[in-house]
CSV table of C-alpha atoms in Angstrom, one decimal:
chain,number,residue,atom,x,y,z
A,261,MET,CA,92.0,5.0,184.5
A,262,SER,CA,92.1,4.3,180.7
A,263,HIS,CA,91.2,0.9,179.4
A,264,PHE,CA,94.2,-1.2,178.6
A,265,VAL,CA,93.4,-1.8,174.9
A,266,ASN,CA,94.3,-4.8,172.9
A,267,PRO,CA,97.6,-4.2,171.1
A,268,GLN,CA,96.6,-6.6,168.3
A,269,ARG,CA,93.3,-4.8,167.7
A,270,TYR,CA,94.1,-4.0,164.0
A,271,ASP,CA,95.3,-7.5,163.1
A,272,SER,CA,92.1,-9.2,162.2
A,273,MET,CA,89.6,-6.3,161.4
A,274,GLN,CA,89.1,-5.5,157.8
A,275,TYR,CA,88.8,-2.0,156.5
A,276,ALA,CA,87.3,-0.5,153.3
A,277,ARG,CA,87.9,2.8,151.7
A,278,CYS,CA,84.8,5.1,152.0
A,279,GLY,CA,84.0,6.3,148.5
A,280,ARG,CA,86.8,8.3,146.9
A,281,SER,CA,87.9,9.8,150.3
A,282,GLY,CA,91.0,9.2,152.3
A,283,ILE,CA,89.0,7.5,155.1
A,284,GLN,CA,88.8,3.8,155.6
A,285,LEU,CA,86.0,2.4,157.8
A,286,PRO,CA,85.9,-1.0,159.6
A,287,LYS,CA,83.7,-3.4,157.7
A,288,ILE,CA,81.8,-3.7,161.0
A,289,SER,CA,80.8,-0.5,162.8
A,290,LEU,CA,79.0,-0.1,166.1
A,291,GLY,CA,75.8,2.0,166.4
A,292,LEU,CA,74.6,3.3,169.7
A,293,TRP,CA,70.9,3.7,168.8
A,294,HIS,CA,69.7,1.4,171.6
A,295,ASN,CA,71.3,0.0,174.7
A,296,PHE,CA,73.5,2.9,175.5
A,297,GLY,CA,71.0,5.3,177.0
A,298,ASP,CA,70.0,5.8,180.6
A,299,VAL,CA,67.5,2.8,180.7
A,300,THR,CA,70.3,0.3,180.3
A,301,LEU,CA,73.2,-0.7,182.5
A,302,TYR,CA,76.1,1.7,182.1
A,303,GLU,CA,78.8,-0.9,182.7
A,304,ASN,CA,77.3,-3.1,180.0
A,305,SER,CA,77.5,-0.3,177.5
A,306,ARG,CA,81.0,0.4,178.6
A,307,GLU,CA,82.1,-3.2,178.2
A,308,MET,CA,80.6,-3.3,174.7
A,309,ILE,CA,82.5,-0.3,173.5
A,310,ARG,CA,85.7,-1.7,175.0
A,311,THR,CA,85.1,-5.0,173.3
A,312,ALA,CA,84.4,-3.3,170.0
A,313,PHE,CA,87.5,-1.2,170.1
A,314,ASP,CA,89.7,-4.2,171.1
A,315,ALA,CA,88.3,-6.0,168.0
A,316,GLY,CA,89.4,-3.2,165.7
A,317,ILE,CA,86.0,-1.4,165.4
A,318,THR,CA,87.1,2.2,165.1
A,319,HIS,CA,83.7,3.7,164.0
A,320,PHE,CA,81.1,4.6,166.6
A,321,ASP,CA,77.8,6.0,165.3
A,322,LEU,CA,75.5,8.2,167.3
A,323,ALA,CA,72.7,10.8,166.8
A,324,ASN,CA,71.3,13.6,168.9
A,325,ASN,CA,68.2,11.6,169.8
A,326,TYR,CA,69.8,8.2,170.6
A,327,GLY,CA,69.0,6.9,174.1
A,328,PRO,CA,66.5,6.6,175.5
A,329,PRO,CA,66.0,9.3,176.6
A,330,PRO,CA,67.2,11.4,173.7
A,331,GLY,CA,70.7,12.7,174.3
A,332,SER,CA,71.6,10.1,176.9
A,333,ALA,CA,73.6,7.8,174.5
A,334,GLU,CA,75.9,10.7,173.6
A,335,ILE,CA,76.3,11.6,177.3
A,336,ASN,CA,77.2,8.0,178.3
A,337,PHE,CA,79.5,7.6,175.3
A,338,GLY,CA,81.3,10.8,176.4
A,339,ARG,CA,81.8,9.4,179.8
A,340,ILE,CA,83.2,6.2,178.4
A,341,LEU,CA,85.6,8.1,176.2
A,342,LYS,CA,86.8,10.1,179.1
A,343,GLN,CA,87.2,7.1,181.4
A,344,ASP,CA,88.7,4.6,179.0
A,345,PHE,CA,89.9,6.2,175.7
A,346,GLN,CA,91.4,9.6,176.5
A,347,HIS,CA,94.5,8.8,174.5
A,348,TYR,CA,92.7,7.0,171.6
A,349,ARG,CA,90.5,9.7,170.1
A,350,ASP,CA,92.6,10.0,167.0
A,351,GLU,CA,92.1,6.3,166.3
A,352,MET,CA,88.3,6.7,166.3
A,353,ILE,CA,85.7,7.8,163.8
A,354,ILE,CA,82.8,9.3,165.8
A,355,SER,CA,79.7,10.4,164.0
A,356,SER,CA,76.4,12.1,165.0
A,357,LYS,CA,73.3,13.2,163.3
A,358,ALA,CA,70.4,15.6,163.4
A,359,GLY,CA,67.1,15.5,161.6
A,360,TYR,CA,64.5,14.0,163.9
A,361,THR,CA,62.6,15.7,166.8
A,362,MET,CA,65.0,16.7,169.6
A,363,TRP,CA,63.3,19.6,171.4
A,364,PRO,CA,59.9,21.4,171.2
A,365,GLY,CA,59.1,24.3,168.9
A,366,PRO,CA,59.9,25.0,165.3
A,367,TYR,CA,63.7,24.9,165.6
A,368,GLY,CA,64.2,21.4,167.1
A,369,ASP,CA,63.4,19.1,164.1
A,370,PHE,CA,64.1,18.4,160.4
A,371,GLY,CA,66.7,20.4,158.4
A,372,SER,CA,67.0,24.2,159.0
A,373,LYS,CA,70.4,25.7,159.4
A,374,LYS,CA,69.3,26.9,162.9
A,375,TYR,CA,68.5,23.3,164.0
A,376,LEU,CA,71.5,21.5,162.5
A,377,VAL,CA,74.1,24.0,163.9
A,378,SER,CA,72.4,24.1,167.4
A,379,SER,CA,72.0,20.4,167.5
A,380,LEU,CA,75.6,19.7,166.8
A,381,ASP,CA,76.7,22.2,169.4
A,382,GLN,CA,74.6,20.3,171.9
A,383,SER,CA,76.0,16.9,170.8
A,384,LEU,CA,79.6,18.1,171.1
A,385,LYS,CA,78.9,19.3,174.7
A,386,ARG,CA,77.2,16.0,175.6
A,387,MET,CA,80.2,13.9,174.3
A,388,GLY,CA,82.9,16.3,175.5
A,389,LEU,CA,84.3,16.6,172.0
A,390,ASP,CA,85.7,19.5,170.0
A,391,TYR,CA,84.5,17.9,166.7
A,392,VAL,CA,82.9,14.8,165.3
A,393,ASP,CA,84.4,13.0,162.3
A,394,ILE,CA,81.1,12.7,160.4
A,395,PHE,CA,78.0,14.7,160.8
A,396,TYR,CA,74.9,13.5,159.0
A,397,HIS,CA,71.6,15.1,158.1
A,398,HIS,CA,69.4,12.3,159.4
A,399,ARG,CA,66.4,12.5,157.0
A,400,PRO,CA,65.2,14.7,154.1
A,401,ASP,CA,63.1,17.7,155.1
A,402,PRO,CA,60.2,18.3,152.7
A,403,ASP,CA,59.8,22.0,153.6
A,404,THR,CA,63.4,23.4,154.0
A,405,PRO,CA,65.2,24.1,150.7
A,406,LEU,CA,67.9,21.5,150.1
A,407,GLU,CA,70.4,24.3,149.5
A,408,GLU,CA,69.9,25.5,153.1
A,409,THR,CA,70.4,22.1,154.7
A,410,MET,CA,73.5,21.4,152.6
A,411,SER,CA,74.9,24.9,153.3
A,412,ALA,CA,74.5,24.2,157.0
A,413,LEU,CA,76.6,21.0,156.6
A,414,ASP,CA,79.2,23.0,154.7
A,415,LEU,CA,79.2,25.7,157.4
A,416,ILE,CA,79.7,23.1,160.2
A,417,VAL,CA,82.8,21.7,158.4
A,418,ARG,CA,84.2,25.2,157.9
A,419,GLN,CA,83.6,25.9,161.6
A,420,GLY,CA,85.8,22.9,162.4
A,421,LYS,CA,82.9,21.1,164.2
A,422,ALA,CA,82.9,18.1,161.8
A,423,LEU,CA,85.6,16.8,159.4
A,424,TYR,CA,83.1,15.2,157.0
A,425,VAL,CA,79.4,15.2,156.3
A,426,GLY,CA,76.9,12.6,155.3
A,427,LEU,CA,73.3,11.9,154.4
A,428,SER,CA,70.9,9.3,155.9
A,429,ASN,CA,67.6,8.0,154.6
A,430,TYR,CA,67.8,10.1,151.4
A,431,PRO,CA,66.2,8.5,148.3
A,432,ALA,CA,68.3,8.3,145.1
A,433,ASP,CA,67.0,11.5,143.5
A,434,LYS,CA,67.4,13.6,146.7
A,435,ALA,CA,70.8,12.1,147.4
A,436,LYS,CA,72.0,13.0,143.9
A,437,GLU,CA,70.9,16.6,144.2
A,438,ALA,CA,72.3,16.9,147.7
A,439,ILE,CA,75.7,15.5,146.6
A,440,ARG,CA,75.8,18.0,143.7
A,441,ILE,CA,75.1,20.9,146.0
A,442,LEU,CA,77.8,19.8,148.5
A,443,ASN,CA,80.3,19.4,145.7
A,444,THR,CA,79.5,23.0,144.5
A,445,LEU,CA,80.0,24.3,148.0
A,446,GLY,CA,83.4,22.5,148.3
A,447,THR,CA,82.4,20.1,151.0
A,448,PRO,CA,81.9,16.7,149.3
A,449,CYS,CA,79.5,14.1,150.8
A,450,LEU,CA,81.6,11.4,152.4
A,451,ILE,CA,78.9,8.8,153.1
A,452,HIS,CA,75.2,7.8,153.0
A,453,GLN,CA,73.6,5.8,155.7
A,454,PRO,CA,70.6,3.8,154.5
A,455,LYS,CA,68.6,1.0,155.9
A,456,TYR,CA,69.6,-2.2,154.1
A,457,SER,CA,69.3,-5.9,154.7
A,458,MET,CA,68.1,-9.1,153.0
A,459,PHE,CA,64.6,-8.0,154.0
A,460,GLU,CA,65.0,-4.3,153.1
A,461,ARG,CA,66.6,-3.8,149.7
A,462,TRP,CA,65.3,-0.4,148.4
A,463,ILE,CA,68.8,1.0,147.9
A,464,GLU,CA,69.4,-1.5,145.1
A,465,ASN,CA,66.8,0.4,143.0
A,466,GLY,CA,69.0,3.4,142.1
A,467,LEU,CA,70.7,4.7,145.3
A,468,GLN,CA,73.6,2.3,145.1
A,469,ASP,CA,74.3,3.4,141.5
A,470,VAL,CA,74.2,7.1,142.5
A,471,LEU,CA,76.7,6.6,145.3
A,472,GLN,CA,79.0,4.6,143.1
A,473,GLU,CA,78.9,7.1,140.3
A,474,GLU,CA,79.5,10.0,142.7
A,475,GLY,CA,82.3,8.3,144.8
A,476,VAL,CA,80.3,8.3,148.0
A,477,GLY,CA,80.6,5.5,150.6
A,478,SER,CA,77.7,3.8,152.3
A,479,ILE,CA,77.1,2.3,155.7
A,480,ALA,CA,74.0,0.0,156.1
A,481,PHE,CA,72.0,0.4,159.3
A,482,SER,CA,69.7,-2.4,160.5
A,483,PRO,CA,71.6,-5.0,158.5
A,484,LEU,CA,70.0,-7.7,160.7
A,485,ALA,CA,66.4,-6.4,160.1
A,486,GLY,CA,66.0,-5.4,163.7
A,487,GLY,CA,67.1,-8.9,164.9
A,488,LEU,CA,65.0,-11.0,162.5
A,489,LEU,CA,68.1,-12.2,160.7
A,490,THR,CA,69.5,-13.9,163.8
A,491,ASP,CA,68.7,-17.3,165.4
A,492,ARG,CA,66.6,-15.6,168.0
A,493,TYR,CA,63.3,-16.2,166.2
A,494,LEU,CA,63.8,-19.6,164.7
A,495,SER,CA,61.5,-21.2,167.2
A,496,GLY,CA,59.0,-18.4,168.0
A,497,ILE,CA,59.2,-15.2,170.1
A,498,PRO,CA,61.5,-15.7,173.1
A,499,GLU,CA,61.3,-13.7,176.3
A,500,GLY,CA,63.5,-10.6,176.4
A,501,SER,CA,63.5,-10.3,172.6
A,502,ARG,CA,62.7,-7.0,170.9
A,503,ILE,CA,59.3,-8.2,169.7
A,504,ALA,CA,58.4,-9.5,173.2
A,505,SER,CA,59.3,-6.1,174.7
A,506,ASP,CA,56.6,-4.3,172.5
A,507,SER,CA,59.3,-2.3,170.7
A,508,PRO,CA,57.7,0.0,168.1
A,509,PHE,CA,60.7,-0.8,165.8
A,510,LEU,CA,59.9,-4.6,165.6
A,511,THR,CA,56.4,-5.9,166.1
A,512,SER,CA,54.9,-9.3,166.1
A,513,ASP,CA,53.0,-8.7,162.9
A,514,GLN,CA,56.4,-8.6,161.1
A,515,LEU,CA,57.1,-12.2,162.2
A,516,THR,CA,54.6,-13.9,159.9
A,517,GLU,CA,54.7,-17.6,159.2
A,518,ALA,CA,56.2,-16.9,155.7
A,519,ARG,CA,58.9,-14.8,157.3
A,520,VAL,CA,59.8,-17.5,159.9
A,521,THR,CA,60.1,-20.0,157.0
A,522,GLN,CA,62.4,-17.7,155.2
A,523,ILE,CA,64.5,-17.2,158.3
A,524,ARG,CA,64.8,-21.0,158.8
A,525,GLN,CA,65.8,-21.6,155.2
A,526,LEU,CA,68.4,-18.9,155.3
A,527,ASN,CA,69.7,-20.3,158.6
A,528,GLU,CA,70.2,-23.7,156.8
A,529,ILE,CA,72.5,-22.0,154.2
A,530,ALA,CA,74.4,-20.2,157.0
A,531,GLN,CA,75.0,-23.5,158.7
A,532,ARG,CA,76.4,-25.0,155.5
A,533,ARG,CA,78.7,-22.1,155.3
A,534,GLY,CA,79.9,-22.7,158.8
A,535,GLN,CA,78.3,-19.5,160.0
A,536,LYS,CA,75.5,-18.3,162.3
A,537,LEU,CA,72.7,-16.6,160.5
A,538,VAL,CA,73.7,-13.2,161.8
A,539,GLN,CA,77.2,-13.7,160.3
A,540,MET,CA,75.8,-14.7,156.9
A,541,ALA,CA,73.4,-11.7,156.9
A,542,LEU,CA,76.3,-9.3,157.5
A,543,ALA,CA,78.4,-11.0,154.9
A,544,TRP,CA,75.6,-10.7,152.4
A,545,VAL,CA,75.2,-6.9,153.0
A,546,LEU,CA,79.0,-6.5,152.5
A,547,ARG,CA,79.1,-8.7,149.3
A,548,GLU,CA,80.5,-7.2,146.1
A,549,GLY,CA,82.0,-4.3,148.1
A,550,ARG,CA,79.2,-1.9,147.3
A,551,VAL,CA,78.6,-1.3,151.0
A,552,THR,CA,81.5,0.2,152.9
A,553,SER,CA,80.5,-0.9,156.4
A,554,ALA,CA,77.7,-2.8,158.2
A,555,LEU,CA,76.4,-0.9,161.2
A,556,ILE,CA,75.4,-3.2,164.0
A,557,GLY,CA,73.5,-2.6,167.2
A,558,ALA,CA,74.2,-4.7,170.3
A,559,SER,CA,72.9,-5.4,173.7
A,560,LYS,CA,75.7,-7.7,174.9
A,561,VAL,CA,79.3,-8.3,174.2
A,562,SER,CA,78.8,-11.7,172.5
A,563,GLN,CA,76.7,-10.1,169.8
A,564,ILE,CA,79.7,-7.9,168.9
A,565,GLU,CA,82.0,-10.9,168.9
A,566,ASP,CA,79.6,-12.8,166.6
A,567,ALA,CA,79.4,-9.9,164.2
A,568,VAL,CA,83.1,-9.5,163.9
A,569,ALA,CA,83.5,-13.2,163.2
A,570,ALA,CA,81.4,-12.7,160.1
A,571,LEU,CA,84.5,-11.3,158.5
A,572,ASN,CA,86.0,-14.8,158.5
A,573,ASN,CA,83.8,-15.7,155.5
A,574,LEU,CA,82.6,-12.9,153.2
A,575,THR,CA,82.6,-14.9,150.0
A,576,PHE,CA,79.5,-16.4,148.4
A,577,SER,CA,79.3,-19.0,145.7
A,578,GLN,CA,76.9,-18.2,142.9
A,579,GLN,CA,74.8,-21.2,143.9
A,580,GLU,CA,74.5,-19.7,147.5
A,581,LEU,CA,73.5,-16.3,146.1
A,582,ASN,CA,70.9,-17.9,143.8
A,583,GLU,CA,69.5,-19.9,146.7
A,584,ILE,CA,69.2,-16.8,148.9
A,585,GLU,CA,67.4,-14.9,146.1
A,586,THR,CA,65.0,-17.8,145.6
A,587,ILE,CA,64.2,-17.7,149.4
A,588,LEU,CA,63.8,-14.0,149.5
A,589,ALA,CA,61.5,-14.0,146.5
A,590,LYS,CA,58.9,-16.2,148.3
């Protein structure tokens, strides 16, 4: 039976145009990198997607290797689509990616045409879809000519397997050249997905300018710095946290005394704004409108609800911005 969706789901969500395209994305999108694979509770994953859609989150971001194990997030997402959202596919932006290791041998990694086309075929089967809305090349390939990788993205669109294409983790110079090639082929780049947060600001050194000049949107992944920009670590490392679980993506050596001090000072500003730290961190990423959408991860429904509530206050005073810069410079 399909999920009975919230009829007011579009009333409070805010949407932003993605570059110079006709697509608008919710300012908060849901990524399925963790907590949607086979090692987590399926019903919890299902409830999170229901909650997200009911809150107006229309964009769900996946990749071939999401899980764990790789591929399982796409399988579970496909099951949830079939169970709950059969009649709502046209209200969703569903994305996938390829670029990291997915299967053994020379054809299961990086950026060859062979790998990208084969990987998307597998992703579509796992999700039970005819096409994805956005297909990304997940990371630059130092050995495959950029023309081959971009021509693979162009081919995928012409085959009807994706409506739009994007880049992820490309530095400014590579992104500019890839965008140029795609424009020449007649399949413009819709969006770039970089890592961006208060603690990870590399995109401000050139990439944002390239995207703005070229009319390409952006969606920031890890806007909460793997969970550091939440109230979880204000008093140390709690049980059940990502650091406590020995995650390779967030380790205890990243939570230095200086970092904890920064987190506490940022939290004080958030409290003055009437927000949780997570909400201020998302609002900061979305400031000035240079980022189209903030891509969150979640392990429980309340985290999605907290993230959506960030939209209640996206405005910063110049004094607040100056205070934040002073804290981050320490």
